[in-house]
Coordinates of C-alpha atoms in Angstrom, one line a residue:
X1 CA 58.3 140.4 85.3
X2 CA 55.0 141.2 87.2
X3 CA 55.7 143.2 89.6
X4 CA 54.9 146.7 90.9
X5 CA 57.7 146.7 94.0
X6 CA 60.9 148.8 94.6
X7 CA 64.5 147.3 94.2
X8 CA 67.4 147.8 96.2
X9 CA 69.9 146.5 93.8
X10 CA 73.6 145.6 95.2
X11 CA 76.6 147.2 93.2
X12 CA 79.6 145.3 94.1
X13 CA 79.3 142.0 92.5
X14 CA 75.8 142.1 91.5
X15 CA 75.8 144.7 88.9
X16 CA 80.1 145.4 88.2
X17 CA 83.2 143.4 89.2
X18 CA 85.6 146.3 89.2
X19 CA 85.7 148.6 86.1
X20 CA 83.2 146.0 84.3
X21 CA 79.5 145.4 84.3
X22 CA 77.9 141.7 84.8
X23 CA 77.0 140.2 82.7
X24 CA 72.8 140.7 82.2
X25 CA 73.2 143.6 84.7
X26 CA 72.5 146.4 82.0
X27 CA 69.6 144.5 80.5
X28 CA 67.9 144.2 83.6
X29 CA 68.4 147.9 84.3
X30 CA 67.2 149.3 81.2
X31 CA 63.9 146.6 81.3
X32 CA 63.2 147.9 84.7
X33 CA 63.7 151.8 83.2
X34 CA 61.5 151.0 80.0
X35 CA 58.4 149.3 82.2
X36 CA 58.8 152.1 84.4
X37 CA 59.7 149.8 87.8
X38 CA 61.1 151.8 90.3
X39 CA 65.2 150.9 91.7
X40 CA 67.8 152.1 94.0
X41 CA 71.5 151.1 94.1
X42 CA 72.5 150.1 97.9
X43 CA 75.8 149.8 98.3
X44 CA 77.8 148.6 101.3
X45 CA 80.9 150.5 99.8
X46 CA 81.3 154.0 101.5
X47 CA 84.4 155.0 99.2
X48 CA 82.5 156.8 96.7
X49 CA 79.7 159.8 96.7
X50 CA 76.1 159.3 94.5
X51 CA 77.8 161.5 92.1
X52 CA 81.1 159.5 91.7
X53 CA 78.7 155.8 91.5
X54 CA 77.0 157.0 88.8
X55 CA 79.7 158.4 86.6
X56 CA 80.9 154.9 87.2
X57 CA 78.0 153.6 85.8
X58 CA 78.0 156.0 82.9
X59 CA 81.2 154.7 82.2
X60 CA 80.3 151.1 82.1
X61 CA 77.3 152.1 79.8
X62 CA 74.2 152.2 81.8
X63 CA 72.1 155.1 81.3
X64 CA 69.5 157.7 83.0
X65 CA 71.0 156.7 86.4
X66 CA 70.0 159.8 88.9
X67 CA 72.1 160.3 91.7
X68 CA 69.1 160.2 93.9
X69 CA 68.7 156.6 92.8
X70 CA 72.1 156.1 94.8
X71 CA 72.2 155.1 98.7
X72 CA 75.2 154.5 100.5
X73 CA 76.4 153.1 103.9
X74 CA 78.0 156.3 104.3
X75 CA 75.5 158.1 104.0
X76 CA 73.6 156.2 106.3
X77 CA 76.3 156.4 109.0
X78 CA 76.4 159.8 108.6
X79 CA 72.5 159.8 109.3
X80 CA 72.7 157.6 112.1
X81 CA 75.9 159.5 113.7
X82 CA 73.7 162.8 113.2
X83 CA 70.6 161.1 115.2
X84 CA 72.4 159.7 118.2
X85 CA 73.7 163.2 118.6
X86 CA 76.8 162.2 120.5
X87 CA 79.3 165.2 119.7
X88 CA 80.0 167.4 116.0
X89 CA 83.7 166.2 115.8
X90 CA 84.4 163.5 114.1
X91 CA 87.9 161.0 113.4
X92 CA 87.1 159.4 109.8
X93 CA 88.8 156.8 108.3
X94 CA 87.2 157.1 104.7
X95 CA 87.2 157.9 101.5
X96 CA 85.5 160.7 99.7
X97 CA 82.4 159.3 99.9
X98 CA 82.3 158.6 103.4
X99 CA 83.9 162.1 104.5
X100 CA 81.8 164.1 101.8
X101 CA 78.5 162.4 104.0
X102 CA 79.3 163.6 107.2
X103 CA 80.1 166.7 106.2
X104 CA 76.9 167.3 104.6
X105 CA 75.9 166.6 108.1
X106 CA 77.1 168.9 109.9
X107 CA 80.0 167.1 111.3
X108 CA 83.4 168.2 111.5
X109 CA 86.5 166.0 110.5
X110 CA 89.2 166.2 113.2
X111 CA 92.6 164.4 113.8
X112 CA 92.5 164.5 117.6
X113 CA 89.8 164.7 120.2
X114 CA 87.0 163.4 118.2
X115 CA 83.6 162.9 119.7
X116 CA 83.2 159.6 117.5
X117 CA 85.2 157.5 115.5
X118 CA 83.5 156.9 112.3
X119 CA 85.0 154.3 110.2
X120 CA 84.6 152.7 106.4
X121 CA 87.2 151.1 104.1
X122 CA 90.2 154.1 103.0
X123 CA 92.8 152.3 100.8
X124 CA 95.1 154.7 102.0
X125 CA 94.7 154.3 105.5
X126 CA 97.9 153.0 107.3
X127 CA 99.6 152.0 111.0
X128 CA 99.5 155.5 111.6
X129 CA 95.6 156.1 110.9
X130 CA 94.7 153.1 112.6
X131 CA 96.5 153.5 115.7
X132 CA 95.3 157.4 115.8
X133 CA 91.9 155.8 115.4
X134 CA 92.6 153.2 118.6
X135 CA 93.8 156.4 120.6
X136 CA 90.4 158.3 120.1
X137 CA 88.9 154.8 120.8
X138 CA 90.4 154.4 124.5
X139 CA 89.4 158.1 125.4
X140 CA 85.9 157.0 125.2
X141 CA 84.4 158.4 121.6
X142 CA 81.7 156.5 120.3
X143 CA 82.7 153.5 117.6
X144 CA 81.0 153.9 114.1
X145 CA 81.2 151.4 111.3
X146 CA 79.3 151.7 107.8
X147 CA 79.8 148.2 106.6
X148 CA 81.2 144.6 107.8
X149 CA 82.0 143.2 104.6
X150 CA 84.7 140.6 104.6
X151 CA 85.8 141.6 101.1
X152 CA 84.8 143.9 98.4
X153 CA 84.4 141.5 95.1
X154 CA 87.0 142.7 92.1
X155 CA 87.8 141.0 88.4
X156 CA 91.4 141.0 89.4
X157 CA 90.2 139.1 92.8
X158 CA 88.8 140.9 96.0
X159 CA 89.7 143.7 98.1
X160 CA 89.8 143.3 102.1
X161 CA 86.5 144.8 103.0
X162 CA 85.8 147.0 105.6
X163 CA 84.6 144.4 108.1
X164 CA 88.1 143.3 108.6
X165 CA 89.3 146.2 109.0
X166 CA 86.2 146.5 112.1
X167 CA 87.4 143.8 113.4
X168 CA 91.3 145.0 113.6
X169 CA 89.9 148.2 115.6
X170 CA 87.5 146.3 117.7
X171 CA 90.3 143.8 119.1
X172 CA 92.8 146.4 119.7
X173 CA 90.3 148.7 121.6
X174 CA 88.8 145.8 123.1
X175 CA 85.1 148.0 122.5
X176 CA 82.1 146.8 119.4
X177 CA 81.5 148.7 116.9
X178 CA 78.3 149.9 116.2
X179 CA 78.0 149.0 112.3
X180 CA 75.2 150.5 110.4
X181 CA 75.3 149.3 106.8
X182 CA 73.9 146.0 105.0
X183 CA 72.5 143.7 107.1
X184 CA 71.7 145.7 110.0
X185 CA 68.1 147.4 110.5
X186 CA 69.3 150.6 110.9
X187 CA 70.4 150.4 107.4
X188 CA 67.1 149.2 105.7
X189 CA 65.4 151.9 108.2
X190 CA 67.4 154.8 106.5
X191 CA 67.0 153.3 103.3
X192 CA 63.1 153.1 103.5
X193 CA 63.2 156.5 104.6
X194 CA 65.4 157.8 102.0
X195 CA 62.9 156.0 99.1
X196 CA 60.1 157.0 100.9
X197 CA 58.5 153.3 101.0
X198 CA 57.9 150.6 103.6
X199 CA 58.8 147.0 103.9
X200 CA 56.3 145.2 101.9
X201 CA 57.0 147.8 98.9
X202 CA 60.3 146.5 98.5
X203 CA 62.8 143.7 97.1
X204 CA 66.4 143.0 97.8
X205 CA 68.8 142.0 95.0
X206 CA 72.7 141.0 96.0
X207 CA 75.3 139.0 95.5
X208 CA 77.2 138.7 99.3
X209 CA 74.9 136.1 101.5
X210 CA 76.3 137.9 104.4
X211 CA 75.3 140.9 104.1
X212 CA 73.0 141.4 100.9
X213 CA 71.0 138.2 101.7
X214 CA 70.5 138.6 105.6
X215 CA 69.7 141.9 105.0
X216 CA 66.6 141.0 103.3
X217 CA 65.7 137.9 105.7
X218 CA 66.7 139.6 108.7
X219 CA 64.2 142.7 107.8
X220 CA 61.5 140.5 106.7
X221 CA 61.7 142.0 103.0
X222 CA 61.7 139.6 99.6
X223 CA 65.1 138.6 98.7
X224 CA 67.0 137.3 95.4
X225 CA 70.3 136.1 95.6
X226 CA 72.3 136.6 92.4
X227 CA 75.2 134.0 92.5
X228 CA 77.4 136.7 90.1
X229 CA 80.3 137.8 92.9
X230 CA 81.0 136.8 96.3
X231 CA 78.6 133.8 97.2
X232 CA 77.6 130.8 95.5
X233 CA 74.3 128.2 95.8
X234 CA 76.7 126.0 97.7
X235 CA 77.8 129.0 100.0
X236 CA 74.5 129.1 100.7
X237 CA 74.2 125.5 101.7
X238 CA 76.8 125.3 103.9
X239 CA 75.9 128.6 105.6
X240 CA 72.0 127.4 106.1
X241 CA 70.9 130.4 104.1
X242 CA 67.6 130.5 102.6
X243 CA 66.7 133.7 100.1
X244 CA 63.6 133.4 98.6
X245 CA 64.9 133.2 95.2
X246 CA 68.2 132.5 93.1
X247 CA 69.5 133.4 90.3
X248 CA 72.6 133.3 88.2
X249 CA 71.4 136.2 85.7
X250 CA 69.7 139.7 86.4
X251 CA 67.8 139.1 83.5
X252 CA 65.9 136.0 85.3
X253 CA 64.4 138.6 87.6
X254 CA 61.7 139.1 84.6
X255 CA 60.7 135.4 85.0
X256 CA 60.1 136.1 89.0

């Protein structure tokens, strides 16, 4: 590999299924450590903090990963919520990862008369949660999403993502979310922020053609499409997708 670029490396599905790595995914990493190439991990999944994704990593046996190497959709919600300055009080439906970021905001997490309705994928939500949510929906507060994943890739086979869950909320309420994670520019905005980097610095590595892939065509960045978890070369095919490269194995980013 010859190449002096940032990437923005996928998690789910590109470097774990689940509990386990990928296949080639701690190879790549530590090559990329040991020839000093700079990486972040952007993640679609709001359900865990920096701190929480790279104990998971530790776990898994990858190495030297800093939390600042971490970006989240959360975090980037919380960011954009925090910008459009719409109102402090917030109705999250979210796990840890996406309550802990809007705290560190500012915000304040409320069950009733929320400013905005800010909403990522909580495996405990239920009827009640969601119908709260639709209540603080029809009395006008502002409609938040991180992410609109169709499905979050597992070894045991895959979650429902938070996109479906978007889509639930959007129907009832009859109103659009405004989603903010992977592939939307608001999402590579905060990201090239957070790294401190433009466009032309950077690379985009994932597995989900929805919203890894467009992510980089859509922002005009370099994109490699590893066919490890959600999407396949046919996928691709059928969709009329186009990534500038494809791989089956991290470790063919060093012949790139």
């Amino acid at each position: 590999m010859k190449c002096s670029k940032v990437f923005f490396f996928d998690l789910d599905g590109t470097i774990y299924h689940g509990e386990s790595p990928i296949q080639g995914a701690k190879e790549c990493i530590e090559y990329l450590q040991k020839h000093k190439i700079s990486f972040y991990f952007l993640t679609n999944n709001a359900m865990r903090t920096q701190k929480q994704i790279v104990k998971k990593l530790e776990t898994m046996g990858f190495s030297n990963i800093q939390e600042e190497q971490v970006f989240t959709s959360a975090m980037a919600a919380a960011l954009y919520a925090k910008k459009k300055n719409r109102g402090n009080r917030v109705f999250c439906i979210g796990e840890e990862g996406l309550r802990m970021a809007l705290l560190q905001q500012g915000f304040e997490l409320v069950d009733a008369h929320a400013d905005q309705v800010v909403v990522g994928l909580d495996r405990s939500a239920d009827f009640t949660t969601y119908t709260k949510a639709l209540h603080e929906l029809q009395q006008d507060a502002c409609f938040i999403a991180t992410n609109p994943d169709r499905r979050v890739p597992q070894s045991q086979g895959d979650l429902i993502g938070n996109g479906a869950v978007i889509q639930m909320l959007e129907y009832a309420s009859e109103r659009k979310a405004e989603i903010v994670g992977k592939p939307t520019a608001v999402m590579m905005e905060e990201a090239l922020q957070y790294a401190g980097i433009q466009k032309e610095d950077c690379i985009v590595v994932g597995d989900n053609l929805e919203t890894d892939v467009l992510f980089g065509l859509n922002n005009h960045v370099t994109t490699v499409f590893v066919t490890t978890g959600l999407h396949t070369k046919e996928d691709a095919v059928k969709r009329n997708i186009h990534p500038d490269w494809t791989i089956s194995n991290l470790k063919e980013l060093w012949n790139i």
